[in-house]
CSV table of C-alpha atoms in Angstrom, one decimal:
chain,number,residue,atom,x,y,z
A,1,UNK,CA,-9.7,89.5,106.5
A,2,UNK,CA,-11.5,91.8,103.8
A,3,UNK,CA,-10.1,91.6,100.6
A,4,UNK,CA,-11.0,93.7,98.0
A,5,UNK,CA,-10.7,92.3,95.2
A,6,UNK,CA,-11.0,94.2,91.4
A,7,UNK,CA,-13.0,91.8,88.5
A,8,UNK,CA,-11.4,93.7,85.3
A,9,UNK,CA,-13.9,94.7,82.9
A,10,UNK,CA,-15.4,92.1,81.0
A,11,UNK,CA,-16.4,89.0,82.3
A,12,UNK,CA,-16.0,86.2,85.2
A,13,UNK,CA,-12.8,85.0,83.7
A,14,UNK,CA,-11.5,88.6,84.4
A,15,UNK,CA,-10.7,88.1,87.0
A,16,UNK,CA,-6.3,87.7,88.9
A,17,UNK,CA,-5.4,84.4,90.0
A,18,UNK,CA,-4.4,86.0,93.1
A,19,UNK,CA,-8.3,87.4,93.1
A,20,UNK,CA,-9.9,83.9,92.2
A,21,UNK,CA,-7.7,82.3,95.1
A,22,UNK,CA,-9.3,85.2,97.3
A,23,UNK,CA,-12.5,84.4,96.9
A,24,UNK,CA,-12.6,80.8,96.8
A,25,UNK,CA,-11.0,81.2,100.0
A,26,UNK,CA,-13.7,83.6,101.4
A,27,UNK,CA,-16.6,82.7,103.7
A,28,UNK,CA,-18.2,85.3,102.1
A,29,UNK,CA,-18.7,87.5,98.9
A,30,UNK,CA,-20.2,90.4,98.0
A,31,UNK,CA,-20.3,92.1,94.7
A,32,UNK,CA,-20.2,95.7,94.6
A,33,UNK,CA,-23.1,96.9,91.7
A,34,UNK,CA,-23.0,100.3,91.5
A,35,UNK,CA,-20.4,102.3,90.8
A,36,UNK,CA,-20.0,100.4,87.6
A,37,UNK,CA,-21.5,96.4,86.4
A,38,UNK,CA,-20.3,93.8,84.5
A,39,UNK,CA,-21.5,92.6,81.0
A,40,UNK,CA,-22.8,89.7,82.8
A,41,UNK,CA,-25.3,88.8,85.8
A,42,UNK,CA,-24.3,87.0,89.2
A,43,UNK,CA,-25.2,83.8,88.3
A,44,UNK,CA,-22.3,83.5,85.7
A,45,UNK,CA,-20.2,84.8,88.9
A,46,UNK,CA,-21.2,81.8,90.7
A,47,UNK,CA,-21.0,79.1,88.5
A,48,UNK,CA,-17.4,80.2,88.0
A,49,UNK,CA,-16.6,80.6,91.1
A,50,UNK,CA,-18.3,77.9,93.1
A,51,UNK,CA,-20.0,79.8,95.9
A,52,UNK,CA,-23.0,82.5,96.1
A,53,UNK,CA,-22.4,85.9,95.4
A,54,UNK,CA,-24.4,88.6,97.4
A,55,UNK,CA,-24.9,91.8,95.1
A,56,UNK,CA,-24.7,95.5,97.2
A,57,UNK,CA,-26.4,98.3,96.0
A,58,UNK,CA,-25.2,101.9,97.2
A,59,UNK,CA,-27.6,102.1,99.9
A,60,UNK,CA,-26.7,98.6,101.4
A,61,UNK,CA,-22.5,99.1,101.2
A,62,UNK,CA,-23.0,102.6,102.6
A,63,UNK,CA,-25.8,101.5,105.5
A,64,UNK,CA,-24.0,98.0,106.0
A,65,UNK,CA,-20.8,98.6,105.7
A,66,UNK,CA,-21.0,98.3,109.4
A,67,UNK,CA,-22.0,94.7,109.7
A,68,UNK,CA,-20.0,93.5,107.1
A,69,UNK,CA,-16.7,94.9,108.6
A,70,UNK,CA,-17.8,93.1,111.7
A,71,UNK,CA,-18.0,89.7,110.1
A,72,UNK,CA,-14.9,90.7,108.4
A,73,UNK,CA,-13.4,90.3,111.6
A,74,UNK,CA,-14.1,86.6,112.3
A,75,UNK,CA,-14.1,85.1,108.6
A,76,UNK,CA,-12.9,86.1,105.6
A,77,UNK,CA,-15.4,88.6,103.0
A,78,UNK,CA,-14.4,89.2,99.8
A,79,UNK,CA,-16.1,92.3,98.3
A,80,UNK,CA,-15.6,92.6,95.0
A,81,UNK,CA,-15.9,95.6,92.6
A,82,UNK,CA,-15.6,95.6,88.4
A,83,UNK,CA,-12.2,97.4,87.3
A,84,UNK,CA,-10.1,98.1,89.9
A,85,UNK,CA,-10.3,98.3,93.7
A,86,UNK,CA,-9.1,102.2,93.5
A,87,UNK,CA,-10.9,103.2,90.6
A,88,UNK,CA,-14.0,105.0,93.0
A,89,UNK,CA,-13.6,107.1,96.4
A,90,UNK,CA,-16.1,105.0,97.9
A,91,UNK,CA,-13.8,101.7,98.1
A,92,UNK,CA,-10.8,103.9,99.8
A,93,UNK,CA,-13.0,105.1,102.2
A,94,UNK,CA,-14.3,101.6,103.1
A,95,UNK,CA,-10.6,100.5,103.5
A,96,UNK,CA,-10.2,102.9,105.8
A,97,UNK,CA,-13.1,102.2,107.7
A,98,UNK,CA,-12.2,98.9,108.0
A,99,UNK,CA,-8.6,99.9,109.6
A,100,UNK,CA,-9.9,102.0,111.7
A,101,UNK,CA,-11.6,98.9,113.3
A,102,UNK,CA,-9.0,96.7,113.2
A,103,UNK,CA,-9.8,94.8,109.9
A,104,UNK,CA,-7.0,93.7,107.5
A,105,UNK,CA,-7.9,94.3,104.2
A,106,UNK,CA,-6.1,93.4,101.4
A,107,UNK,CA,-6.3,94.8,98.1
A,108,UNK,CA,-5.9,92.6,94.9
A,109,UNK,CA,-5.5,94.8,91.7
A,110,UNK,CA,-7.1,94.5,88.5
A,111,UNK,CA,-8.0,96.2,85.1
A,112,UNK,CA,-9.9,99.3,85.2
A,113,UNK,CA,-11.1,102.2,81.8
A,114,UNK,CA,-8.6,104.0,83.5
A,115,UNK,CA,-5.6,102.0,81.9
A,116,UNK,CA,-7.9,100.3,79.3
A,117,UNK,CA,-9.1,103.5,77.6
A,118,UNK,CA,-5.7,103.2,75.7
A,119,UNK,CA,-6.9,100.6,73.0
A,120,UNK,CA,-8.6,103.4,71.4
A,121,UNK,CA,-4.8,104.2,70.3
A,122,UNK,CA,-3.9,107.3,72.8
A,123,UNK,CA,-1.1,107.5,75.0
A,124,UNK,CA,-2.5,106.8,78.6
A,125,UNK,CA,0.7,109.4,79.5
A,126,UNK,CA,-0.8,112.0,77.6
A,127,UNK,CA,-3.7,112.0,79.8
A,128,UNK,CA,-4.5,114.8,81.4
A,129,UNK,CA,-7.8,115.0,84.6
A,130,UNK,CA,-10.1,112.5,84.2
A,131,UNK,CA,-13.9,113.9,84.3
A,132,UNK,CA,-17.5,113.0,85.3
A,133,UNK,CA,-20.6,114.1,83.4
A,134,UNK,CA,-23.6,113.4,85.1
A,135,UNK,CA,-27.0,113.5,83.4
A,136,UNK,CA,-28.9,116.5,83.1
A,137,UNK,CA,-32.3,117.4,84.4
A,138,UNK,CA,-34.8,120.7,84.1
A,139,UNK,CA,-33.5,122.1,87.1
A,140,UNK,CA,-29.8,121.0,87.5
A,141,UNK,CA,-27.6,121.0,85.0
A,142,UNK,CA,-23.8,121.3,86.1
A,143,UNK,CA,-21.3,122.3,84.0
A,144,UNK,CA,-17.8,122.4,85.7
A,145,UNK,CA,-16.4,119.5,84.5
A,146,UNK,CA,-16.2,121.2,81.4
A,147,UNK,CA,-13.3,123.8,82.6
A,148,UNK,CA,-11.2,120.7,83.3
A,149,UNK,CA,-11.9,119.4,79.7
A,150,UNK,CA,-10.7,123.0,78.9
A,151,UNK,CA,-7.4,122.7,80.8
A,152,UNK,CA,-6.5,119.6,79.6
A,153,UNK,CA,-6.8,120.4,75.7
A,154,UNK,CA,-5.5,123.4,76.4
A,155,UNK,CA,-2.6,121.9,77.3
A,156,UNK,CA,-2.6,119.4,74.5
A,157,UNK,CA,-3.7,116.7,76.9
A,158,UNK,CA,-6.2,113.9,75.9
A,159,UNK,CA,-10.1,114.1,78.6
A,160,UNK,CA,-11.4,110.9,79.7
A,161,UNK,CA,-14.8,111.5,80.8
A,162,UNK,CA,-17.0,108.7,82.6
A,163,UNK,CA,-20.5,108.7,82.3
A,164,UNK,CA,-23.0,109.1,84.4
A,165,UNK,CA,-24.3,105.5,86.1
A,166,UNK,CA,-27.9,106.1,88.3
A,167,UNK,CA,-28.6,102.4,90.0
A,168,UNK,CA,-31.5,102.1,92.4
A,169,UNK,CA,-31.7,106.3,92.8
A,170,UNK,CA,-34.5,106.9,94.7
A,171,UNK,CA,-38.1,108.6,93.3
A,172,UNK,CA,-38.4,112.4,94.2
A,173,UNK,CA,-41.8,110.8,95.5
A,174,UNK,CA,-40.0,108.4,97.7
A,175,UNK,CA,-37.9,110.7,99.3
A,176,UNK,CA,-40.7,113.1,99.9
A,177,UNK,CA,-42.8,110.6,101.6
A,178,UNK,CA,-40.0,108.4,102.8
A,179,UNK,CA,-41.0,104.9,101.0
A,180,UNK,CA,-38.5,102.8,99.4
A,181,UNK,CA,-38.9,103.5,95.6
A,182,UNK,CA,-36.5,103.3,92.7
A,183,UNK,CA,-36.5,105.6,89.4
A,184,UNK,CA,-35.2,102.3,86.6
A,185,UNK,CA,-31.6,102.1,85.6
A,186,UNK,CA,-29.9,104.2,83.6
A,187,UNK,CA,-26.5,104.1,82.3
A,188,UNK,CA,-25.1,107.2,80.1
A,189,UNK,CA,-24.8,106.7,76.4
A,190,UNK,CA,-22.1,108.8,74.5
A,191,UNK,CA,-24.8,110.1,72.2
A,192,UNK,CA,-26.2,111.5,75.6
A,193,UNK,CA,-23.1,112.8,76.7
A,194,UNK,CA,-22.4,114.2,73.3
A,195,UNK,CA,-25.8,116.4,73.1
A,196,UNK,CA,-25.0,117.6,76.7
A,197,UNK,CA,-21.7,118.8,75.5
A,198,UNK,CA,-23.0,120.5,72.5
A,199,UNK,CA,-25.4,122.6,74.8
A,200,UNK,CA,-22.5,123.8,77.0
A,201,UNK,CA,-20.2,125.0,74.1
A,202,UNK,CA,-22.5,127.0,73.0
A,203,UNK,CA,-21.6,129.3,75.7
A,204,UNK,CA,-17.9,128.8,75.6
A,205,UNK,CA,-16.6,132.2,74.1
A,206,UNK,CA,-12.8,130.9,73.7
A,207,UNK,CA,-14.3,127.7,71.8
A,208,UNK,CA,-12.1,125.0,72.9
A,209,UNK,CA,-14.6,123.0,71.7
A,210,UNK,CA,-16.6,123.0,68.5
A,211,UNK,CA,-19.4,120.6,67.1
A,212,UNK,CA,-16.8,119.7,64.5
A,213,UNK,CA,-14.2,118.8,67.3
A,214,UNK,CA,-13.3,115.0,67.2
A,215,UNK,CA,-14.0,113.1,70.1
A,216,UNK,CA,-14.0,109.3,70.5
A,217,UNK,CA,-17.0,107.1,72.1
A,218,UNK,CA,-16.2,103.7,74.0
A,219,UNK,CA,-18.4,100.9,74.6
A,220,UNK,CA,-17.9,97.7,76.6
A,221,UNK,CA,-14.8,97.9,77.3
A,222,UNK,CA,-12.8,94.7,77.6
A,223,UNK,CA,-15.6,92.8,76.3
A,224,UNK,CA,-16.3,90.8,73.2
A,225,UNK,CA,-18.5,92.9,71.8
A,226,UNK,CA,-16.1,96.3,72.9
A,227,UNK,CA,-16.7,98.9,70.0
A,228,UNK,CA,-15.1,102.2,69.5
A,229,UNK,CA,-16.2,105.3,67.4
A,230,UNK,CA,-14.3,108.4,66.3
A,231,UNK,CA,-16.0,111.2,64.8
A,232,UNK,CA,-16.9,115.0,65.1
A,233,UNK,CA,-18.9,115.9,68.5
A,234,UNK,CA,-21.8,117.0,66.4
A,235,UNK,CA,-21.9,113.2,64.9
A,236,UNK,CA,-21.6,111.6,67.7
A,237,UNK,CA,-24.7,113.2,69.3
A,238,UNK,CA,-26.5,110.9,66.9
A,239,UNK,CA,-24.3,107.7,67.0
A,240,UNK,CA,-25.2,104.6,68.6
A,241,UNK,CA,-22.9,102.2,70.1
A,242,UNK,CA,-25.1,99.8,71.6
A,243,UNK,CA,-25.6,99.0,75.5
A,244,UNK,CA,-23.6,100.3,78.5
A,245,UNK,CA,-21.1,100.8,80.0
A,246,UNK,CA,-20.2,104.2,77.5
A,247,UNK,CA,-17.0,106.5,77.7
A,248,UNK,CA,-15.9,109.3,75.9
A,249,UNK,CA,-12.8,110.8,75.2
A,250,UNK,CA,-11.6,114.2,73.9
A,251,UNK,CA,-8.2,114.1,72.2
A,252,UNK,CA,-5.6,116.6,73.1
A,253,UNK,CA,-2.8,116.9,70.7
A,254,UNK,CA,-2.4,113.9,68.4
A,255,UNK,CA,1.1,112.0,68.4
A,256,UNK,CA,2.0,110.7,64.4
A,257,UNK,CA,1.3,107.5,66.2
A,258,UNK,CA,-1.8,108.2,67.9
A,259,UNK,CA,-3.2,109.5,65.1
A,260,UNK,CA,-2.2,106.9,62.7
A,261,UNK,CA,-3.7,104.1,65.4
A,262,UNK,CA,-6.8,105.9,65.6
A,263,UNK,CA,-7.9,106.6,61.8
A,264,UNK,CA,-9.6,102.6,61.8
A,265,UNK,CA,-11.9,104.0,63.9
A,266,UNK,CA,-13.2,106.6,62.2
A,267,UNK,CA,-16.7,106.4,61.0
A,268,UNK,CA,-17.4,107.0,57.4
């Protein structure tokens, strides 16, 4: 059996019963590290749960998806990703991978930003696409995303946008000479997305967006040290909201409620 099994967001306790029971149960786990991470390291995975945890980067989930789907068939693996199961392409297409070779899987649900974005006080119905923005660099700089930011306020929806995560990418050096090197983490920060934003509305002739547009940033959360921020997309470019994971979010058209809820957050 391979069940996939989704941490939450926060931290080891996060975690289902019926996803705890899972894993205990498995011969095997693996933890999933880079489509998103946890606020805390492995170790604090295994102590909880009483067993070793492998950690999978990109390369070996994509290049050993193989063997793992083999063992899959014999003993139990448990692969476990932070948020939910769903909440990235890559773990539908290992499910189906692993039924086209006769695996069972079995999926065991969990929190995910895509639910938990509401305690910043909007709607989670009044949601409209849900964008990525990737980091910039001096020769690529893609701006689509930001049409789909346009729909949505357009239509009075509220714009989750994840950040851009880059875990173990590769050096332009390495892949030019085909060695194994790794350019250092980096993990979005809403003041990053922010400035990228600002760059792109410059040439928005309609402005849907201004620098005075409120927009709120997201830290951490589901953790104990979660913090939120609302403020104008010009301030924001310069706010800090401490270490990763960052979201941001572009309000559509405020409910009484929604905008009541979300005035604590305001910075002065």
């Amino acid at each position: 059996m391979l069940f996939v099994v989704g941490l939450g967001l926060g931290d080891a306790k996060d975690i289902t019963v019926k996803g705890l029971e899972a894993v205990r149960q498995a011969d095997r786990v693996i933890l999933e590290a880079y489509t998103s991470i946890l606020t805390i390291g492995k170790e604090a995975l295994e102590e909880y749960y009483g067993k070793p945890v492998e950690v999978a980067d990109r390369e070996a989930v994509e290049q050993g998806a193989a063997e793992m789907l083999e063992a899959a068939k014999s003993s139990d693996v448990a692969f476990l990703v932070v948020g939910d199961p769903f909440g990235a392409t890559t773990h539908a297409d290992l499910v189906l991978r692993a039924r086209d070779v006769g695996v069972q899987v079995k999926v065991i649900h969990n929190a995910s930003i895509m639910n938990a974005v509401a305690c910043c006080g909007l709607q989670l119905y009044h949601f409209g696409e849900t964008v990525s923005i990737p980091f910039w660099t001096d020769s690529w700089q893609p701006d689509s995303f930001y049409e789909k930011i346009c729909a949505n306020k357009t239509r009075g929806l509220h714009t989750l946008c994840l950040l851009d995560i880059q875990v173990k990418e590769p050096t332009p050096e390495s892949i030019m000479k085909k060695v194994k090197q790794y350019l250092p983490p980096r993990f979005m920060s809403v003041a990053q997305a922010s400035e990228q934003l600002l760059k792109i509305i410059v040439n928005d002739s309609e402005k849907v967006l201004s620098n005075d547009s409120v927009v709120i940033g997201l830290a951490r959360v589901g953790a104990e040290n979660q913090q939120i921020a609302a403020c104008s997309l010009e301030a924001m470019k310069d706010t800090d909201l401490g270490s990763p994971l960052h979201c941001l979010v572009i309000p559509g058209k405020l409910h009484p409620l929604e905008e009541e809820y979300l005035e604590q957050f305001f910075v002065k």
